[in-house]
Amino acid sequence: MLHLCGNARQWIVCGVGGAPSTRDRDAEFAQRDVIARAELLQLLRSTIADVDSTLQNLDRAILLERRTIQSSDVDVLEAIFHVTEHFSMHAGQIFLLTKFLAKKDLAFYDFSTGKPVQKWAVVLSD
């Protein structure tokens, strides 16, 4: 979770939006202390809110402007795609490992009516 938030903030909030970057990427992987669920959820929510705000206020005219983010020369649109792909990939890893370790389906969707009903947003709001 620390890595996902650090990456999204560095690439979108800072790289695209121009906020100063204070990311310590190595610390995201070195962290071994237990972090309370509520604290992690708050970090995720605040990061997503900041990313959302940055993208909501983005002038579409700059989508092809170049940025140097994490030593990569990318345009703004590529940075957005990078975060989308990166977040999705790691979220999938988290979901798979959680399902494996919990030995149960995570029930992100309710199929009881024959039509899938999304339940995962409720999980994040708990």
XYZ file of N, CA and C in Angstrom:
378
model
N 0.819 -1.177 0.000
C 0.000 0.000 0.000
C 0.878 1.262 0.000
N 1.959 1.225 0.779
C 2.861 2.380 0.812
C 3.447 2.647 -0.572
N 3.827 1.581 -1.255
C 4.418 1.707 -2.588
C 3.388 2.238 -3.585
N 2.178 1.736 -3.537
C 1.138 2.216 -4.456
C 0.875 3.704 -4.252
N 0.752 4.109 -3.001
C 0.496 5.518 -2.700
C 1.689 6.387 -3.094
N 2.892 5.927 -2.802
C 4.089 6.681 -3.165
C 4.213 6.862 -4.662
N 3.942 5.793 -5.405
C 4.035 5.857 -6.857
C 2.986 6.794 -7.444
N 1.737 6.655 -7.016
C 0.660 7.498 -7.549
C 0.915 8.968 -7.225
N 1.367 9.225 -6.024
C 1.632 10.610 -5.628
C 2.818 11.180 -6.422
N 3.890 10.398 -6.562
C 5.067 10.888 -7.276
C 4.749 11.172 -8.749
N 4.060 10.256 -9.403
C 3.821 10.397 -10.833
C 2.706 11.385 -11.166
N 1.624 11.385 -10.384
C 0.486 12.245 -10.733
C 0.516 13.569 -9.966
N 0.480 13.502 -8.646
C 0.385 14.727 -7.845
C 1.624 15.599 -8.048
N 2.791 14.967 -8.030
C 4.034 15.726 -8.163
C 4.464 15.859 -9.627
N 4.576 14.747 -10.318
C 5.083 14.763 -11.691
C 4.179 15.485 -12.665
N 2.886 15.227 -12.587
C 1.921 15.873 -13.480
C 1.444 17.189 -12.885
N 1.123 17.174 -11.594
C 0.529 18.346 -10.958
C 1.500 19.394 -10.470
N 2.774 19.028 -10.355
C 3.786 20.005 -9.974
C 4.014 20.187 -8.484
N 3.364 19.385 -7.645
C 3.612 19.472 -6.201
C 5.034 18.991 -5.907
N 5.648 19.496 -4.853
C 7.002 19.029 -4.515
C 6.980 17.556 -4.097
N 7.992 16.827 -4.511
C 8.076 15.400 -4.192
C 8.982 15.181 -2.987
N 8.465 14.433 -2.022
C 9.257 14.066 -0.845
C 9.322 12.545 -0.719
N 9.073 11.852 -1.801
C 8.999 10.393 -1.761
C 10.341 9.772 -1.391
N 10.270 8.768 -0.514
C 11.414 7.927 -0.179
C 11.026 6.507 -0.585
N 11.258 6.185 -1.854
C 10.813 4.914 -2.427
C 11.385 3.717 -1.662
N 12.653 3.778 -1.314
C 13.278 2.656 -0.599
C 12.588 2.394 0.737
N 12.145 3.441 1.413
C 11.470 3.287 2.706
C 10.141 2.545 2.565
N 9.506 2.674 1.394
C 8.232 1.963 1.164
C 8.442 0.448 1.241
N 9.581 -0.011 0.798
C 9.879 -1.448 0.790
C 10.551 -1.896 2.085
N 11.211 -0.983 2.764
C 11.920 -1.324 4.003
C 10.982 -1.385 5.205
N 9.806 -0.787 5.100
C 8.838 -0.742 6.202
C 8.445 -2.154 6.643
N 8.631 -2.471 7.908
C 8.295 -3.798 8.433
C 7.357 -3.733 9.628
N 7.198 -2.545 10.212
C 6.291 -2.408 11.356
C 4.850 -2.520 10.887
N 4.008 -3.068 11.746
C 2.581 -3.170 11.441
C 1.982 -1.767 11.418
N 1.239 -1.490 10.374
C 0.538 -0.218 10.252
C -0.950 -0.526 10.394
N -1.614 0.205 11.238
C -3.037 -0.038 11.494
C -3.844 0.088 10.211
N -4.851 -0.753 10.093
C -5.732 -0.766 8.924
C -6.305 0.625 8.660
N -6.780 1.286 9.706
C -7.374 2.615 9.555
C -6.360 3.608 8.991
N -5.114 3.505 9.420
C -4.074 4.408 8.936
C -3.771 4.155 7.460
N -3.711 2.881 7.065
C -3.465 2.551 5.662
C -4.627 3.005 4.781
N -5.851 2.790 5.256
C -7.011 3.240 4.481
C -7.022 4.757 4.334
N -6.651 5.460 5.393
C -6.592 6.925 5.319
C -5.526 7.372 4.323
N -4.381 6.710 4.331
C -3.327 7.031 3.377
C -3.816 6.796 1.950
N -4.466 5.664 1.719
C -4.987 5.355 0.389
C -6.037 6.383 -0.029
N -6.968 6.664 0.853
C -8.029 7.634 0.528
C -7.459 9.029 0.232
N -6.520 9.481 1.043
C -5.966 10.827 0.818
C -5.150 10.865 -0.474
N -4.436 9.790 -0.763
C -3.667 9.731 -2.011
C -4.602 9.765 -3.207
N -5.633 8.934 -3.192
C -6.579 8.891 -4.309
C -7.291 10.236 -4.448
N -7.635 10.868 -3.332
C -8.277 12.188 -3.389
C -7.343 13.213 -4.025
N -6.058 13.177 -3.679
C -5.091 14.115 -4.254
C -4.865 13.839 -5.741
N -4.803 12.566 -6.103
C -4.671 12.202 -7.516
C -5.910 12.666 -8.282
N -7.082 12.398 -7.724
C -8.330 12.796 -8.366
C -8.387 14.316 -8.550
N -8.023 15.050 -7.531
C -8.031 16.510 -7.610
C -7.059 17.010 -8.679
N -5.880 16.412 -8.717
C -4.881 16.793 -9.720
C -5.418 16.561 -11.120
N -6.037 15.400 -11.346
C -6.549 15.079 -12.682
C -7.778 15.912 -13.028
N -8.625 16.195 -12.038
C -9.804 17.036 -12.286
C -9.403 18.437 -12.734
N -8.309 18.942 -12.194
C -7.857 20.297 -12.501
C -6.869 20.365 -13.666
N -6.623 19.234 -14.285
C -5.645 19.157 -15.372
C -6.197 19.795 -16.645
N -5.420 20.658 -17.237
C -5.771 21.246 -18.525
C -5.419 20.227 -19.604
N -6.394 19.805 -20.356
C -6.169 18.783 -21.382
C -5.123 19.194 -22.413
N -4.895 20.470 -22.535
C -3.919 20.962 -23.511
C -2.496 20.521 -23.181
N -2.244 20.086 -21.941
C -0.873 19.701 -21.564
C -0.631 18.197 -21.626
N -1.602 17.434 -22.110
C -1.468 15.970 -22.107
C -0.223 15.465 -22.838
N 0.255 16.187 -23.808
C 1.435 15.741 -24.552
C 2.714 16.450 -24.130
N 2.615 17.298 -23.106
C 3.823 17.940 -22.572
C 4.711 16.903 -21.903
N 5.996 17.122 -21.984
C 6.985 16.189 -21.428
C 7.240 16.504 -19.963
N 7.494 15.452 -19.198
C 7.869 15.555 -17.790
C 8.980 14.533 -17.542
N 9.838 14.828 -16.594
C 10.809 13.835 -16.121
C 10.313 13.379 -14.761
N 9.930 12.118 -14.701
C 9.394 11.536 -13.472
C 10.167 10.249 -13.194
N 10.734 10.155 -12.034
C 11.522 8.987 -11.627
C 12.562 8.655 -12.717
N 13.233 9.682 -13.186
C 14.278 9.593 -14.208
C 13.770 9.130 -15.573
N 12.461 9.129 -15.785
C 11.880 8.750 -17.072
C 11.324 9.986 -17.772
N 11.652 10.123 -19.055
C 11.119 11.219 -19.865
C 9.807 10.735 -20.472
N 8.686 11.269 -19.988
C 7.363 10.830 -20.421
C 6.478 12.047 -20.681
N 5.421 11.823 -21.473
C 4.435 12.888 -21.567
C 3.393 12.665 -20.471
N 2.570 13.673 -20.232
C 1.600 13.634 -19.139
C 0.652 12.444 -19.292
N 0.186 12.204 -20.513
C -0.728 11.090 -20.742
C -0.070 9.756 -20.413
N 1.192 9.600 -20.771
C 1.929 8.373 -20.442
C 2.068 8.205 -18.933
N 2.277 9.294 -18.221
C 2.370 9.231 -16.758
C 1.055 8.745 -16.156
N -0.057 9.227 -16.687
C -1.372 8.790 -16.203
C -1.572 7.308 -16.480
N -1.235 6.873 -17.698
C -1.351 5.451 -18.030
C -0.424 4.599 -17.157
N 0.770 5.105 -16.880
C 1.709 4.369 -16.036
C 1.102 4.087 -14.664
N 0.529 5.108 -14.043
C -0.036 4.934 -12.705
C -1.228 3.980 -12.750
N -2.057 4.089 -13.775
C -3.203 3.192 -13.911
C -2.743 1.743 -14.003
N -1.772 1.484 -14.845
C -1.258 0.117 -15.029
C -0.536 -0.373 -13.784
N 0.303 0.463 -13.218
C 1.098 0.087 -12.055
C 0.196 -0.231 -10.861
N -0.783 0.628 -10.615
C -1.711 0.433 -9.500
C -2.519 -0.849 -9.699
N -3.009 -1.052 -10.918
C -3.809 -2.246 -11.215
C -3.004 -3.528 -11.034
N -1.777 -3.520 -11.507
C -0.939 -4.716 -11.399
C -0.697 -5.084 -9.937
N -0.278 -4.111 -9.139
C 0.004 -4.410 -7.737
C -1.263 -4.720 -6.945
N -2.373 -4.061 -7.265
C -3.638 -4.379 -6.597
C -4.018 -5.827 -6.890
N -3.842 -6.254 -8.126
C -4.109 -7.650 -8.482
C -3.246 -8.621 -7.693
N -1.985 -8.274 -7.495
C -1.104 -9.124 -6.691
C -1.608 -9.204 -5.251
N -2.009 -8.063 -4.699
C -2.524 -8.032 -3.323
C -3.786 -8.886 -3.216
N -4.695 -8.729 -4.184
C -5.943 -9.501 -4.145
C -5.666 -10.999 -4.242
N -4.782 -11.399 -5.156
C -4.474 -12.815 -5.324
C -3.859 -13.404 -4.058
N -2.881 -12.712 -3.492
C -2.249 -13.216 -2.273
C -3.230 -13.253 -1.106
N -4.093 -12.259 -1.012
C -5.099 -12.241 0.056
C -6.051 -13.416 -0.093
N -6.528 -13.670 -1.315
C -7.416 -14.812 -1.552
C -6.709 -16.122 -1.208
N -5.443 -16.222 -1.591
C -4.673 -17.434 -1.323
C -4.498 -17.658 0.175
N -4.102 -16.622 0.886
C -3.845 -16.754 2.316
C -5.136 -16.903 3.130
N -6.193 -16.224 2.704
C -7.473 -16.304 3.425
C -8.261 -17.558 3.041
N -7.873 -18.172 1.937
C -8.541 -19.380 1.424
C -10.031 -19.150 1.195
N -10.350 -17.948 0.662
C -11.746 -17.678 0.328
C -11.818 -16.574 -0.720
N -12.946 -16.520 -1.386
C -13.201 -15.477 -2.361
C -13.363 -14.149 -1.626
N -12.930 -13.073 -2.217
C -13.027 -11.776 -1.567
C -14.385 -11.113 -1.786
N -15.234 -11.714 -2.577
C -16.618 -11.283 -2.800
C -16.718 -9.808 -3.186
N -15.957 -9.413 -4.190
C -16.049 -8.051 -4.688
C -17.360 -7.825 -5.449
N -17.968 -8.917 -5.908
C -19.232 -8.832 -6.632
C -20.229 -9.816 -6.042
N -21.485 -9.431 -6.036
C -22.576 -10.303 -5.605
C -23.257 -10.803 -6.868
N -23.247 -12.109 -7.073
C -23.849 -12.712 -8.256
C -25.188 -13.379 -7.943
N -25.732 -13.157 -6.764
C -26.933 -13.884 -6.324
C -28.165 -13.618 -7.182
N -28.243 -12.473 -7.838
C -29.407 -12.157 -8.667
C -29.197 -12.547 -10.117
N -28.031 -13.092 -10.425
C -27.712 -13.442 -11.807
C -27.018 -12.297 -12.540
N -27.061 -11.121 -11.965
C -26.389 -9.945 -12.532
C -25.351 -9.481 -11.519
N -24.099 -9.335 -11.935
C -23.073 -8.931 -10.959
C -23.333 -7.539 -10.390
N -23.279 -7.461 -9.065
C -23.431 -6.191 -8.366
C -22.129 -5.920 -7.635
N -21.528 -4.786 -7.936
C -20.246 -4.416 -7.350
C -20.387 -4.204 -5.846
N -19.482 -4.850 -5.090
C -19.463 -4.685 -3.638
C -18.146 -4.128 -3.127
N -17.139 -4.041 -3.984
C -15.805 -3.661 -3.530
C -15.738 -2.244 -3.005
N -16.546 -1.321 -3.483
C -16.514 0.054 -2.960
C -16.926 0.075 -1.492
N -17.800 -0.832 -1.116
C -18.237 -0.930 0.283
C -17.061 -1.364 1.148
N -16.227 -2.252 0.649
C -15.066 -2.740 1.387
C -14.145 -1.576 1.728
N -13.917 -0.673 0.796
C -13.029 0.465 1.046
C -13.628 1.467 2.013
N -14.941 1.495 2.137
C -15.557 2.490 2.997
C -15.669 2.024 4.449
N -15.434 0.751 4.699
C -15.536 0.235 6.075
C -14.469 0.802 6.976
